[in-house]
Coordinates of C-alpha atoms in Angstrom, one line a residue:
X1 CA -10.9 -22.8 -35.2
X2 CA -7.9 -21.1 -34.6
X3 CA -9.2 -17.5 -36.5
X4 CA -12.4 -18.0 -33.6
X5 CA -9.8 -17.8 -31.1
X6 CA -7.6 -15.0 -32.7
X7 CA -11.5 -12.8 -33.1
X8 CA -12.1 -13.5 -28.9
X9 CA -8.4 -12.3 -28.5
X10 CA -8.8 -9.2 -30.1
X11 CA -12.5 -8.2 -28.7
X12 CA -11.2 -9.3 -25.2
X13 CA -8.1 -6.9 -25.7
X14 CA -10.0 -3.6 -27.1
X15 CA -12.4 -4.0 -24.7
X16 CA -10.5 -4.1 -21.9
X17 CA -8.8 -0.9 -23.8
X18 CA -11.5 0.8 -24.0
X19 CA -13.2 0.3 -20.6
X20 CA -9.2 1.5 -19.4
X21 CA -10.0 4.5 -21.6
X22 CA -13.0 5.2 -19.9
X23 CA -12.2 5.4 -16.0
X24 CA -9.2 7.0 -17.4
X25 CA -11.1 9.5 -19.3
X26 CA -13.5 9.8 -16.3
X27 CA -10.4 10.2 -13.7
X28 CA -9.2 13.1 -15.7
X29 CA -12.6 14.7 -16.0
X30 CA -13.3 15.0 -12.7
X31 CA -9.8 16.0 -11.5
X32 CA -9.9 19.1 -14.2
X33 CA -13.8 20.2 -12.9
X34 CA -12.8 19.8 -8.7
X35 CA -9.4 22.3 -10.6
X36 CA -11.9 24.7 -12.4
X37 CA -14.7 24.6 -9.3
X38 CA -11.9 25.4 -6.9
X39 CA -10.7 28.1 -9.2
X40 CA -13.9 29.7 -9.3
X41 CA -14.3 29.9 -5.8
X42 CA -12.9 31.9 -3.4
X43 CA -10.2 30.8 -0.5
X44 CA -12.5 32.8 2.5
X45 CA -15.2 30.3 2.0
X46 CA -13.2 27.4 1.8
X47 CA -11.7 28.5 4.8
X48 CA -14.9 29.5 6.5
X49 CA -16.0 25.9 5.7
X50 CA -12.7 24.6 7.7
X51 CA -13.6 27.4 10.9
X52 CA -17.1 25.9 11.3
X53 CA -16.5 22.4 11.3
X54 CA -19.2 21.7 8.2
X55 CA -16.2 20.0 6.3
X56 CA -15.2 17.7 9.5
X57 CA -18.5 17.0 10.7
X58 CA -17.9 18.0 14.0
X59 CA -20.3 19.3 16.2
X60 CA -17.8 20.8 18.8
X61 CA -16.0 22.3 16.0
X62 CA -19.2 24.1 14.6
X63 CA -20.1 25.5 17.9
X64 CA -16.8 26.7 18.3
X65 CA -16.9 28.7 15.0
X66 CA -20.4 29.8 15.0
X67 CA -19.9 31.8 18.4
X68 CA -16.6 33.8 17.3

């Protein structure tokens, strides 16, 4: 009996492991492709974006940006 408790043990511990490595593995993913997608794209637009208001959502903002 006690070897069935010692196997639970051990599955409950590598696969809470390996569901850590996963959102881990998936954190890291996505903060290296928003690095590489901002890389690749230039500051104007980004900036344009921040002028219009299409990043805030604000409709005030994006008449205000679309005139000037």
């Amino acid at each position: 009996m006690k070897h069935v408790f010692y196997v639970i043990y051990v599955l409950f511990y590598t696969g809470a492991v390996f569901i850590t490595g996963l959102f881990v593995g998936q954190m890291l993913e996505r903060s290296w492709e928003a690095r590489r997608s901002g890389r690749q794209g230039s500051g104007r637009d980004e900036h344009a974006e921040l002028q219009s208001g299409a990043v805030t959502g604000r409709r005030e903002n994006a008449a205000v940006g679309k005139q000037g």
